[in-house]
PDB file of C-alpha atoms and ligand atoms in Angstrom:
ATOM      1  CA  UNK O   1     -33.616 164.385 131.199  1.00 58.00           C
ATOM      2  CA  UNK O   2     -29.620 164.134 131.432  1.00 54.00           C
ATOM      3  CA  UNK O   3     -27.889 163.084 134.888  1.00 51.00           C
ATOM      4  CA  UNK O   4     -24.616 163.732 135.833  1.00 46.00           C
ATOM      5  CA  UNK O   5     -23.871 160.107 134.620  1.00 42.00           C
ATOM      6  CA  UNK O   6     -25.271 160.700 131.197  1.00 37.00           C
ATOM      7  CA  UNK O   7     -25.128 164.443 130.502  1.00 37.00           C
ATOM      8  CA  UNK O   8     -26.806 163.873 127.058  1.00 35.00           C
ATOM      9  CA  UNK O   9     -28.204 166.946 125.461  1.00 39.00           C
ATOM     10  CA  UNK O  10     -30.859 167.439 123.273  1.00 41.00           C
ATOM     11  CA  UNK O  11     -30.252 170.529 121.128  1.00 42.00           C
ATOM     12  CA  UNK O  12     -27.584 170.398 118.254  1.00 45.00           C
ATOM     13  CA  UNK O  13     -25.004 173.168 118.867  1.00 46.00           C
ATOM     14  CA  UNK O  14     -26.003 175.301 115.699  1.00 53.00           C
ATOM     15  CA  UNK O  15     -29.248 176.087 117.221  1.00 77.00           C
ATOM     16  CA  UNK O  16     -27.882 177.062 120.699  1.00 92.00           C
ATOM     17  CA  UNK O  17     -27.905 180.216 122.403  1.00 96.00           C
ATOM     18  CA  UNK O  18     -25.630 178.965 125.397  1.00 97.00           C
ATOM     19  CA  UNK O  19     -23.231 176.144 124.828  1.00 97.00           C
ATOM     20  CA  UNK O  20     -20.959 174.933 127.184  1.00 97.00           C
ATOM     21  CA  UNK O  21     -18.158 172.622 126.942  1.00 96.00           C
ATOM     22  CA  UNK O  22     -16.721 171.311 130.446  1.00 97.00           C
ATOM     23  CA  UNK O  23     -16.441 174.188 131.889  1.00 97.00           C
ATOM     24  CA  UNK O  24     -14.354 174.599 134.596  1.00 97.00           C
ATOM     25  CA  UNK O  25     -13.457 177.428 137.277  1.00 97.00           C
ATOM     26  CA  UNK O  26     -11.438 178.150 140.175  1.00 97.00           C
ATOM     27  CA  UNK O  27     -10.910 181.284 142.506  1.00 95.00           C
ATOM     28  CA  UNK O  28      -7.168 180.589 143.125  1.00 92.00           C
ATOM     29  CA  UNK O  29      -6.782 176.922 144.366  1.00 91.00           C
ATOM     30  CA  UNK O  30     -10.426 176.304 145.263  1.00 94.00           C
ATOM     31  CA  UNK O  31     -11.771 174.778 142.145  1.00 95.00           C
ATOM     32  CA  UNK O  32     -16.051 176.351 142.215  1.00 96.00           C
ATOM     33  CA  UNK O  33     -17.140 174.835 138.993  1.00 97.00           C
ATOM     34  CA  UNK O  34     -16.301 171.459 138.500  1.00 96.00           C
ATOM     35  CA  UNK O  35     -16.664 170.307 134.285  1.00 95.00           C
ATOM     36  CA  UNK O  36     -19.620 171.867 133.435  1.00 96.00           C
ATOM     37  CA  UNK O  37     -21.800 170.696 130.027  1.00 95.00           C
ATOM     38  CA  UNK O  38     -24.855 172.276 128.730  1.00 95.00           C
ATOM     39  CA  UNK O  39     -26.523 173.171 125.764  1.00 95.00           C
ATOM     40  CA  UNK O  40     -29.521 176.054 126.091  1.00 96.00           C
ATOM     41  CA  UNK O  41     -31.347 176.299 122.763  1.00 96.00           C
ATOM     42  CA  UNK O  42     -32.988 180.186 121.691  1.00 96.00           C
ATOM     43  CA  UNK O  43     -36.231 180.441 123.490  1.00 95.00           C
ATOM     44  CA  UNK O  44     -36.433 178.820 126.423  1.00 96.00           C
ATOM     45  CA  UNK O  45     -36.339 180.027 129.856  1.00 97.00           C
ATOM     46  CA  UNK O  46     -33.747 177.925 131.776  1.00 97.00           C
ATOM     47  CA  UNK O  47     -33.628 177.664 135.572  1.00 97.00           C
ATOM     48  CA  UNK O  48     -30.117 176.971 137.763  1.00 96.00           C
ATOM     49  CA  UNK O  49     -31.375 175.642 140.964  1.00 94.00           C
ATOM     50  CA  UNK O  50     -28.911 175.403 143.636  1.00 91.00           C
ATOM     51  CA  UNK O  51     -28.041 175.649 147.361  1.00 86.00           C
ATOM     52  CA  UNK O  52     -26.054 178.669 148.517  1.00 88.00           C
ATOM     53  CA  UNK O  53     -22.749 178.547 147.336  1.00 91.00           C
ATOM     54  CA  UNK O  54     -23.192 175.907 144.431  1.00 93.00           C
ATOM     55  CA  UNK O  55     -21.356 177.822 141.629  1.00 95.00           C
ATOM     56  CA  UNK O  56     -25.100 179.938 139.720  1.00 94.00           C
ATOM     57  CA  UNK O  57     -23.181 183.746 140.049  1.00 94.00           C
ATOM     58  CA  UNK O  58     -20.403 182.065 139.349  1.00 96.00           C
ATOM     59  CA  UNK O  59     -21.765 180.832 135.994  1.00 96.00           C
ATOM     60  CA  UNK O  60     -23.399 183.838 135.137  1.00 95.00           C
ATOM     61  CA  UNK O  61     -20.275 185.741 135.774  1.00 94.00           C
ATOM     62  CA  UNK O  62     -18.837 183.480 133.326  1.00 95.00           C
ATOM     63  CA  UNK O  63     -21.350 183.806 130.791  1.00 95.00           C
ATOM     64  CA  UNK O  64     -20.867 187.561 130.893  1.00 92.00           C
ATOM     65  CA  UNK O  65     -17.442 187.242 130.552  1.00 92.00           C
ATOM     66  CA  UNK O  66     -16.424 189.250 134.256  1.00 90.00           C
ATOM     67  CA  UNK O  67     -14.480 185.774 134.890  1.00 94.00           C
ATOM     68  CA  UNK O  68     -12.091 183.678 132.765  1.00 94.00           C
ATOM     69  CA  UNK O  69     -12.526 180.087 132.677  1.00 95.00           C
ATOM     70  CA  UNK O  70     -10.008 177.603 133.897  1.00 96.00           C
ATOM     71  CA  UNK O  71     -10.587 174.798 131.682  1.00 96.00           C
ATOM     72  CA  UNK O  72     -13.260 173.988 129.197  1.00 97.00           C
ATOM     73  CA  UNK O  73     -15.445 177.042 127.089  1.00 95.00           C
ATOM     74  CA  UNK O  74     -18.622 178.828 126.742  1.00 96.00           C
ATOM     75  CA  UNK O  75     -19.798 180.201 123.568  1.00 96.00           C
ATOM     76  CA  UNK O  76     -23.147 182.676 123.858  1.00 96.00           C
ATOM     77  CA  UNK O  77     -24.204 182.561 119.884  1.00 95.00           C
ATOM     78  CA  UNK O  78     -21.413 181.320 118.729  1.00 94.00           C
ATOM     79  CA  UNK O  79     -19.014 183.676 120.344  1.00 93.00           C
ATOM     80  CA  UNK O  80     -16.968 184.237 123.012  1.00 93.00           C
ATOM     81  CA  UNK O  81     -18.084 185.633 126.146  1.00 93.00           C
ATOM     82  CA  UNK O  82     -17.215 188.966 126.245  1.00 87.00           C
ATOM     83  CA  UNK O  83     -17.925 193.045 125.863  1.00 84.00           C
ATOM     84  CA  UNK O  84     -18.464 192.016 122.059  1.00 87.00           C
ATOM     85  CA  UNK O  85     -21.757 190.146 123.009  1.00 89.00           C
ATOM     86  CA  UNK O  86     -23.515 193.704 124.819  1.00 85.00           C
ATOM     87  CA  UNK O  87     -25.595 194.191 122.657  1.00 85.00           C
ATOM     88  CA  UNK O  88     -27.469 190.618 122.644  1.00 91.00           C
ATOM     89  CA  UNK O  89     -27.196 190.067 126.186  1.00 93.00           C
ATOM     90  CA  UNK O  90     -29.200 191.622 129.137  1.00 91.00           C
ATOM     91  CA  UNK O  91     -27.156 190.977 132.421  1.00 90.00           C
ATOM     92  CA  UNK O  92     -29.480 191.318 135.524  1.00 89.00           C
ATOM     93  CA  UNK O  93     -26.641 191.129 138.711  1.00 87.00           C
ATOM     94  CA  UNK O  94     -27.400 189.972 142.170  1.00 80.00           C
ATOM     95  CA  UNK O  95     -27.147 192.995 143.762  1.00 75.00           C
ATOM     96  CA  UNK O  96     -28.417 196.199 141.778  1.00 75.00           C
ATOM     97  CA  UNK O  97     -25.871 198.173 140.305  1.00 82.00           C
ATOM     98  CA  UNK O  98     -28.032 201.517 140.013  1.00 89.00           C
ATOM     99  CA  UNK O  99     -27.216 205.003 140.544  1.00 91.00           C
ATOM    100  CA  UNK O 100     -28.465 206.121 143.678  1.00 91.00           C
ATOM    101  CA  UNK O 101     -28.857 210.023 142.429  1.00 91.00           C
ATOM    102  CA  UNK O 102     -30.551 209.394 139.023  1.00 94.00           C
ATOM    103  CA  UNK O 103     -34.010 208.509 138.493  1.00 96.00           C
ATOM    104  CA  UNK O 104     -35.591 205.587 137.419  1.00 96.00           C
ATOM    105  CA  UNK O 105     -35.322 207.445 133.930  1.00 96.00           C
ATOM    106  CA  UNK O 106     -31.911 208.838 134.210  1.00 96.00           C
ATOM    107  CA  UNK O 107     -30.971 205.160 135.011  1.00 95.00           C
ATOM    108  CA  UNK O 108     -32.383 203.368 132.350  1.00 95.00           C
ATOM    109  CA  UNK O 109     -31.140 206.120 129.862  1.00 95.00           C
ATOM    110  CA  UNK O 110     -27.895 205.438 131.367  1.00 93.00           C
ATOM    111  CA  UNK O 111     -27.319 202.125 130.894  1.00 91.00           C
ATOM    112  CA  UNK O 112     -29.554 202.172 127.391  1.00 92.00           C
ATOM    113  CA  UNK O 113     -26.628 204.594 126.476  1.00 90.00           C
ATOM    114  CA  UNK O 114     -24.094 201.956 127.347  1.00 86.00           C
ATOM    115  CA  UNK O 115     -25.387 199.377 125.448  1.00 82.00           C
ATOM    116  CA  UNK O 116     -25.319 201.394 122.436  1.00 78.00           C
ATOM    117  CA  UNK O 117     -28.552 202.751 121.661  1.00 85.00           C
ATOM    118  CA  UNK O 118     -26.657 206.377 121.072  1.00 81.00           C
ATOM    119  CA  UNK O 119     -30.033 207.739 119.000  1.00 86.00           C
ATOM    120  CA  UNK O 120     -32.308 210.264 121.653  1.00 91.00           C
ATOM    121  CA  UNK O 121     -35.234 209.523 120.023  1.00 90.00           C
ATOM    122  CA  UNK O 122     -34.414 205.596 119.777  1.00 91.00           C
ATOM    123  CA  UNK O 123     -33.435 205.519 123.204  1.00 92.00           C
ATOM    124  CA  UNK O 124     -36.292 207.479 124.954  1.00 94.00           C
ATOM    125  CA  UNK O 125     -38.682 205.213 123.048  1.00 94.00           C
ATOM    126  CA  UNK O 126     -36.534 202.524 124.509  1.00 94.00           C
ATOM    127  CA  UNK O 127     -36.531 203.527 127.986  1.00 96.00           C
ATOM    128  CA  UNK O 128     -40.253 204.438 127.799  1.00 95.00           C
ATOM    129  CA  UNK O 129     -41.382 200.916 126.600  1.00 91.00           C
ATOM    130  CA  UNK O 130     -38.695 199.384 129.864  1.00 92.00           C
ATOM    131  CA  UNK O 131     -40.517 201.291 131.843  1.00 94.00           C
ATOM    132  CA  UNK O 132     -43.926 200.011 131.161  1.00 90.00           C
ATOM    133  CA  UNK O 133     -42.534 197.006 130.822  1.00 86.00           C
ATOM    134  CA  UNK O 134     -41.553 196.866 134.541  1.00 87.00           C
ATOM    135  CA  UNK O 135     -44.603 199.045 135.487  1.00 88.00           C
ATOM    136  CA  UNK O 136     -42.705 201.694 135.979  1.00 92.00           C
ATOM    137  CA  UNK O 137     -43.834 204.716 134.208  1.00 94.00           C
ATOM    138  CA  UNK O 138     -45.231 206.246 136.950  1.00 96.00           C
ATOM    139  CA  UNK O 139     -42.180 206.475 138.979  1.00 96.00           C
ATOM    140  CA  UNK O 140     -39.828 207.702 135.687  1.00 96.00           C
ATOM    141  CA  UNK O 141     -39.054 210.697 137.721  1.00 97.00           C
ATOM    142  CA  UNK O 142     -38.033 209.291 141.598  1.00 96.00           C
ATOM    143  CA  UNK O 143     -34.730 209.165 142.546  1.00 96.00           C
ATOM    144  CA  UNK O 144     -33.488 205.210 143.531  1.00 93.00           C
ATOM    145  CA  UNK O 145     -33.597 206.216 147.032  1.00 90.00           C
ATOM    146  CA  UNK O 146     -37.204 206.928 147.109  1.00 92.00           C
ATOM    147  CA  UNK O 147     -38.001 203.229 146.254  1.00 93.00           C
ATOM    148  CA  UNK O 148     -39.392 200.335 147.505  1.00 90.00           C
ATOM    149  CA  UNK O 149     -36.869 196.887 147.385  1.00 88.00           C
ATOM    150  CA  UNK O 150     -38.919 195.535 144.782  1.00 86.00           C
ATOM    151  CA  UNK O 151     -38.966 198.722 142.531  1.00 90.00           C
ATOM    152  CA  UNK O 152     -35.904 198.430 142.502  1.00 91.00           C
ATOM    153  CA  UNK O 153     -35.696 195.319 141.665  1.00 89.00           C
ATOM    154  CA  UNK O 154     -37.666 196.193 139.058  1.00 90.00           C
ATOM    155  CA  UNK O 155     -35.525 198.962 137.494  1.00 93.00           C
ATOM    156  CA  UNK O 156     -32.688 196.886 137.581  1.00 92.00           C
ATOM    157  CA  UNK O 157     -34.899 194.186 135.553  1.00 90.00           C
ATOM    158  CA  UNK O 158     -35.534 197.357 132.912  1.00 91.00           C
ATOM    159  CA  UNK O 159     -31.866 197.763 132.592  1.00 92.00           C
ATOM    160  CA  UNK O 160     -30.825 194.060 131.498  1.00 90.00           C
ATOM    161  CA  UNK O 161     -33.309 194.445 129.267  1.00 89.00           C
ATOM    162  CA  UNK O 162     -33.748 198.316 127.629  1.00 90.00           C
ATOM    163  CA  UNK O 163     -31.908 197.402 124.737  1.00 89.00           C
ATOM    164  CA  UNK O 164     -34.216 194.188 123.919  1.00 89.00           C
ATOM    165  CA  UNK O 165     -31.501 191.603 124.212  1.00 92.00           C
ATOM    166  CA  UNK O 166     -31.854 188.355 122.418  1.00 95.00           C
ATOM    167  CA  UNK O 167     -30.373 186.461 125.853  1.00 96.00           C
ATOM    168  CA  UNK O 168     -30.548 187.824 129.428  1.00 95.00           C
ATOM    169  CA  UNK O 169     -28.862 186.150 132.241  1.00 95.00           C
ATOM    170  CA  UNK O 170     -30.599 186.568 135.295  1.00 93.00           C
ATOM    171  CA  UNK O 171     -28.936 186.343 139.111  1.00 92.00           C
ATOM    172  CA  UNK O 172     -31.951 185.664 141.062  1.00 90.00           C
ATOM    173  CA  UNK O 173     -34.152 187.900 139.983  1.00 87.00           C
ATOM    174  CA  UNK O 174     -36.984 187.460 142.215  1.00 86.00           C
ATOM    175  CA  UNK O 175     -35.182 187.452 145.680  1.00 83.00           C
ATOM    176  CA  UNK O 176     -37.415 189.682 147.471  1.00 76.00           C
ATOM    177  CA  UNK O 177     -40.077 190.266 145.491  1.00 81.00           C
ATOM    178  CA  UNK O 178     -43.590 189.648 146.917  1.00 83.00           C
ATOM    179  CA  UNK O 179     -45.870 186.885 145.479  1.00 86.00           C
ATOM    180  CA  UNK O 180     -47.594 189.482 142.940  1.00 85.00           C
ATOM    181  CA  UNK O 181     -44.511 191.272 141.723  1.00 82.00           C
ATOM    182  CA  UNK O 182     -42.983 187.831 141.141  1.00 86.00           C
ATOM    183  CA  UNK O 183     -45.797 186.628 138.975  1.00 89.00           C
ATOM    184  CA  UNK O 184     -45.705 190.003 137.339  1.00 86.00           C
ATOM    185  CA  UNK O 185     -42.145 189.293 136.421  1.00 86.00           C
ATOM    186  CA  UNK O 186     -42.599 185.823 135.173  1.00 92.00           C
ATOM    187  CA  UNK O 187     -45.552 186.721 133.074  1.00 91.00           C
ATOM    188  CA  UNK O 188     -42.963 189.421 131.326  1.00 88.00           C
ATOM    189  CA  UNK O 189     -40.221 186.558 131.193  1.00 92.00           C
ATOM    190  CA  UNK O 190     -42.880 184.415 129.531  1.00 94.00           C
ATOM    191  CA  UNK O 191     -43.676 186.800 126.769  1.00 92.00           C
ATOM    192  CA  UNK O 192     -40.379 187.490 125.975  1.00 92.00           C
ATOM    193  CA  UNK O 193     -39.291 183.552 125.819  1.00 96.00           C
ATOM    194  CA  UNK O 194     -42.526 183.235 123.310  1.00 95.00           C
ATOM    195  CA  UNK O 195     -41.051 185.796 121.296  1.00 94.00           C
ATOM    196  CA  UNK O 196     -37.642 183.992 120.575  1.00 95.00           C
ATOM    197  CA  UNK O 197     -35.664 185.467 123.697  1.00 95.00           C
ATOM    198  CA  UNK O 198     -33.641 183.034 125.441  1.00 97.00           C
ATOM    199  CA  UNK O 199     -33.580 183.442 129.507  1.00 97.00           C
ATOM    200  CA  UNK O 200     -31.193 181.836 132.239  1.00 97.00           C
ATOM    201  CA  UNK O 201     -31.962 182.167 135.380  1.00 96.00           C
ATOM    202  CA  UNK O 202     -30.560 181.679 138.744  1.00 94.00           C
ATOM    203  CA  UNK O 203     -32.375 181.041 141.528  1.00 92.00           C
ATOM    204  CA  UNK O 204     -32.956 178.572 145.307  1.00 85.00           C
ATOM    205  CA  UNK O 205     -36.616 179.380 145.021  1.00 87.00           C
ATOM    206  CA  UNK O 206     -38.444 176.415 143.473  1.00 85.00           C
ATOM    207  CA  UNK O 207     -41.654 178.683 142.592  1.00 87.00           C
ATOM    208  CA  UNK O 208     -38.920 180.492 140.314  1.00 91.00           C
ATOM    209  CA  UNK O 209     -38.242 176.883 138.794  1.00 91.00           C
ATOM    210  CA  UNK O 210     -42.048 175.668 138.180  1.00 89.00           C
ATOM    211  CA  UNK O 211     -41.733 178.872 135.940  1.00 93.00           C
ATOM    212  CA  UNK O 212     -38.906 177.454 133.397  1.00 96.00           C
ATOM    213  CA  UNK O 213     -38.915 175.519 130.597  1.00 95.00           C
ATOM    214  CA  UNK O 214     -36.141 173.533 131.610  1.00 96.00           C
ATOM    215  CA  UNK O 215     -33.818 173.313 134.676  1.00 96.00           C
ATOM    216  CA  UNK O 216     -30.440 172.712 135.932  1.00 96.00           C
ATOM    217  CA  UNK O 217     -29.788 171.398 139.622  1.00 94.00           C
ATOM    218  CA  UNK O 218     -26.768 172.414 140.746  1.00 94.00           C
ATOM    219  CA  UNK O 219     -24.741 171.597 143.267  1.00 93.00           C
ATOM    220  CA  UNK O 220     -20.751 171.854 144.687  1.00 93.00           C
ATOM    221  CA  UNK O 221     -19.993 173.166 140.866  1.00 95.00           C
ATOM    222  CA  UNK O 222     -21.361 170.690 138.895  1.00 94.00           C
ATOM    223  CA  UNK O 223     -25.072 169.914 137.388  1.00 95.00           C
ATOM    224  CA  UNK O 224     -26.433 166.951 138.925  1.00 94.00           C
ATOM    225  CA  UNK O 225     -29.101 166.507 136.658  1.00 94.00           C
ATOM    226  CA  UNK O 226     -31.030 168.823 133.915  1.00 96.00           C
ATOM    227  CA  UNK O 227     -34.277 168.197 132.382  1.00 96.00           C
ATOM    228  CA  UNK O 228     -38.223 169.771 132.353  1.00 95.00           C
ATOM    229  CA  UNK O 229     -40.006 170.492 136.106  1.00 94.00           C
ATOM    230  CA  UNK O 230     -41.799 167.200 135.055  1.00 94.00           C
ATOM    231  CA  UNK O 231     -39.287 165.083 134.002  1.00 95.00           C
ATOM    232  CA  UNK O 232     -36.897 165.943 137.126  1.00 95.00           C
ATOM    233  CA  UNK O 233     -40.193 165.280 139.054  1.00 94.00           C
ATOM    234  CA  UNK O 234     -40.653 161.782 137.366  1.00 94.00           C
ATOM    235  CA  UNK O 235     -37.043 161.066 138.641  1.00 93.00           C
ATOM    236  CA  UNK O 236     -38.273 160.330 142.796  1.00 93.00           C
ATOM    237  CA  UNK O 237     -40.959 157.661 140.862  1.00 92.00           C
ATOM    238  CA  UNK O 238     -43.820 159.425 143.339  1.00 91.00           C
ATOM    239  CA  UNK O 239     -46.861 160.894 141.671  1.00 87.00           C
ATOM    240  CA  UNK O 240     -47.064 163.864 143.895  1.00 90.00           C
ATOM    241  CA  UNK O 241     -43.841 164.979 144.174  1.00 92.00           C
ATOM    242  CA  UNK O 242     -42.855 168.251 144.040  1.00 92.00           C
ATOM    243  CA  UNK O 243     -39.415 169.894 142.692  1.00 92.00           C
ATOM    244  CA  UNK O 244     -38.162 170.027 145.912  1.00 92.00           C
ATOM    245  CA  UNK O 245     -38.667 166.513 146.673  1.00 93.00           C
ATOM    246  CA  UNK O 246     -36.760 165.838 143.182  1.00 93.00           C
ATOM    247  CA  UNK O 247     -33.986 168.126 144.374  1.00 92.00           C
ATOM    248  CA  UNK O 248     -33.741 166.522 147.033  1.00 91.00           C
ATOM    249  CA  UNK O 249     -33.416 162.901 145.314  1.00 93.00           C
ATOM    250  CA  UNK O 250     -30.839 163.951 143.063  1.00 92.00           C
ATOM    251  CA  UNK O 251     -28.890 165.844 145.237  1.00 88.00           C
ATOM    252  CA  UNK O 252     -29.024 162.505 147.943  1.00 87.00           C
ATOM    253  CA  UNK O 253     -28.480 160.161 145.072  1.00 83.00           C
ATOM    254  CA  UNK O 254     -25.298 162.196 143.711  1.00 76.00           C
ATOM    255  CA  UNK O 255     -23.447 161.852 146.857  1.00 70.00           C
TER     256      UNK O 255
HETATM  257  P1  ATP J   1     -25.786 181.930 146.387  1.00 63.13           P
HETATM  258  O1  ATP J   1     -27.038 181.142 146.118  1.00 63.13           O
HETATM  259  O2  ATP J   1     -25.466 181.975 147.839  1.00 63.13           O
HETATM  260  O3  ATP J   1     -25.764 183.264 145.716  1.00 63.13           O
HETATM  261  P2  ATP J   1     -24.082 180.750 144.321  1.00 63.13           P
HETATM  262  O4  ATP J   1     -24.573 179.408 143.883  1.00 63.13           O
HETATM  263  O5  ATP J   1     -24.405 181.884 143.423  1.00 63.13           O
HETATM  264  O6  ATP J   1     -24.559 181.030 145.801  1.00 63.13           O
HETATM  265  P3  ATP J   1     -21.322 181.535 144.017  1.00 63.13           P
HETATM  266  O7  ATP J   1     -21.510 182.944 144.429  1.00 63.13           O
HETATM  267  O8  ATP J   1     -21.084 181.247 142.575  1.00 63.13           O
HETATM  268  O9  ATP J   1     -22.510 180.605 144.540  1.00 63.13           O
HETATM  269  O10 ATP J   1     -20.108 180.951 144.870  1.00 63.13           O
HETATM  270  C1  ATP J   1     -19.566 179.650 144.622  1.00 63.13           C
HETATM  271  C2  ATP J   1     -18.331 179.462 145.505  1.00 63.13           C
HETATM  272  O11 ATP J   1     -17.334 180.410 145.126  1.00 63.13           O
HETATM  273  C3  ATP J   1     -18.582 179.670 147.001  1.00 63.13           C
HETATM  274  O12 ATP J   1     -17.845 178.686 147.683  1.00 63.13           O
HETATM  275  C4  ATP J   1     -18.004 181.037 147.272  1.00 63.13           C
HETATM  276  O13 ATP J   1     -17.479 181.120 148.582  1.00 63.13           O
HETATM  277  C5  ATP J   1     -16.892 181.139 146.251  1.00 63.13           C
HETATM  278  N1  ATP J   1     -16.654 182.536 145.839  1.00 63.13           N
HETATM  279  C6  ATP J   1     -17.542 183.371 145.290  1.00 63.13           C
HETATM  280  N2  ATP J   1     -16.995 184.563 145.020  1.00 63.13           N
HETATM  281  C7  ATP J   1     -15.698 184.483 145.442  1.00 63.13           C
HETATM  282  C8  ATP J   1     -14.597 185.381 145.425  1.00 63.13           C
HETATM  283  N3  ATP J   1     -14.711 186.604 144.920  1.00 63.13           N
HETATM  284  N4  ATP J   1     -13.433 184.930 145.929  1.00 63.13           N
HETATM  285  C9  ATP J   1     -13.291 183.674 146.419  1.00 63.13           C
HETATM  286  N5  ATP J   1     -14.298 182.773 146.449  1.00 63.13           N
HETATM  287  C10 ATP J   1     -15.481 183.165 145.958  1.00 63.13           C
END
């Protein structure tokens, strides 16, 4: 695990799919993140836990490259952030950004257009397989407006990832999302960090976090502590603790 105090990583930079180098950001004078360092190696799914207002869209909005840094940098593969990087990264915003006319179809062929996949028969196949991916198929031909939150939720999860990105950056994903659909979505996030994708994740839920491979707690723009669900447990030295209660610790013992 590395603390605030000794932000120590454990992945060499070469093997990376995030690396971040005190990374800093401010919306005019009101600085949000605060000297940020982390390495993410390929393949893992990596939670940012934080309170409201801690700095995660932020972050992700960095790592997309919507937002300039202020200080410090962020490389995604070796590059910058930026439109360069669309066709390796899956972005999954906040709020949806989904055409409220088009079908669940129409919307995925969309946005598989945008990403590049400018083949028909590439990008049907592509759409079809989102589709089922997000259980879906059903449904290909509703308009949004006809959906449920979730299925929504659930097309917009198709569209980050239509074009089978190597990294997708997810802005809590699973806000809203009853107990079933959210295992449903971890199960797909599993198979896709077991074959070689790389997943960050933002999220306050700490059922989201159990799910990760590793975790970052954030909080007032800065990581307070990153490590595995059982090492960040280990840090409150109770045997029953949960990742709340470790939250909780760290974010008491960082003030
Ligand atoms: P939440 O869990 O509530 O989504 P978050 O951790 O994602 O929160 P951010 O949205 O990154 O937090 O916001 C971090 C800080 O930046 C907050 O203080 C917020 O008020 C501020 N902020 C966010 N967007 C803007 C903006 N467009 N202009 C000015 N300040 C902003």
């Amino acid at each position: 695990m590395t603390t605030a105090e000794n932000n120590v990583t454990t992945s060499s930079a070469t093997d990376s799919a995030i690396s971040i180098s005190g990374l800093e950001f401010a919306y005019g004078n009101r600085p949000v993140l605060k000297g940020i360092d982390l390495e993410i190696p390929r393949g893992v799914a990596f939670g940012v836990l934080g309170a409201n207002g801690a700095g995660k869209t932020t972050l992700v909005r960095l790592l997309i490259g919507r937002l300039k840094a202020t200080g410090g940098s962020a490389t995604i593969f070796g590059q910058k952030p930026g439109p360069e990087l669309a066709d390796s990264v899956g972005y999954m915003p906040q709020l949806n950004a989904l055409y409220e006319a088009l079908s669940v179809r129409e919307n995925l062929d969309f946005f598989a257009r945008m990403l590049g996949l400018s083949n028909t028969n590439i990008r049907a196949n592509a759409v079809a397989r989102a589709m089922d991916l997000v259980g879906l198929s059903d449904r290909a031909d509703s308009v949004m407006s006809e959906l449920s939150g979730g299925m929504r939720q659930r097309v917009s999860l198709g569209a980050a990832l239509v074009h089978e990105p190597d990294l997708l950056l997810l802005d809590e994903p699973t806000v809203g999302l009853d107990p079933e659909l959210r295992a449903t979505f971890w199960q797909h996030f599993k198979e896709m960090t077991d074959s070689g994708t790389t997943i960050l994740i933002s999220s306050h839920t700490m059922d989201d976090a159990a799910h990760c491979n590793t975790l970052g707690f954030m909080r007032d723009g800065k990581f307070i502590a990153t490590g595995t669900p059982d090492e960040l447990r280990a840090t409150t030295g109770k045997p029953n603790a949960t990742l709340e209660d470790a939250f909780l610790h760290l974010s008491r013992s960082s003030t």
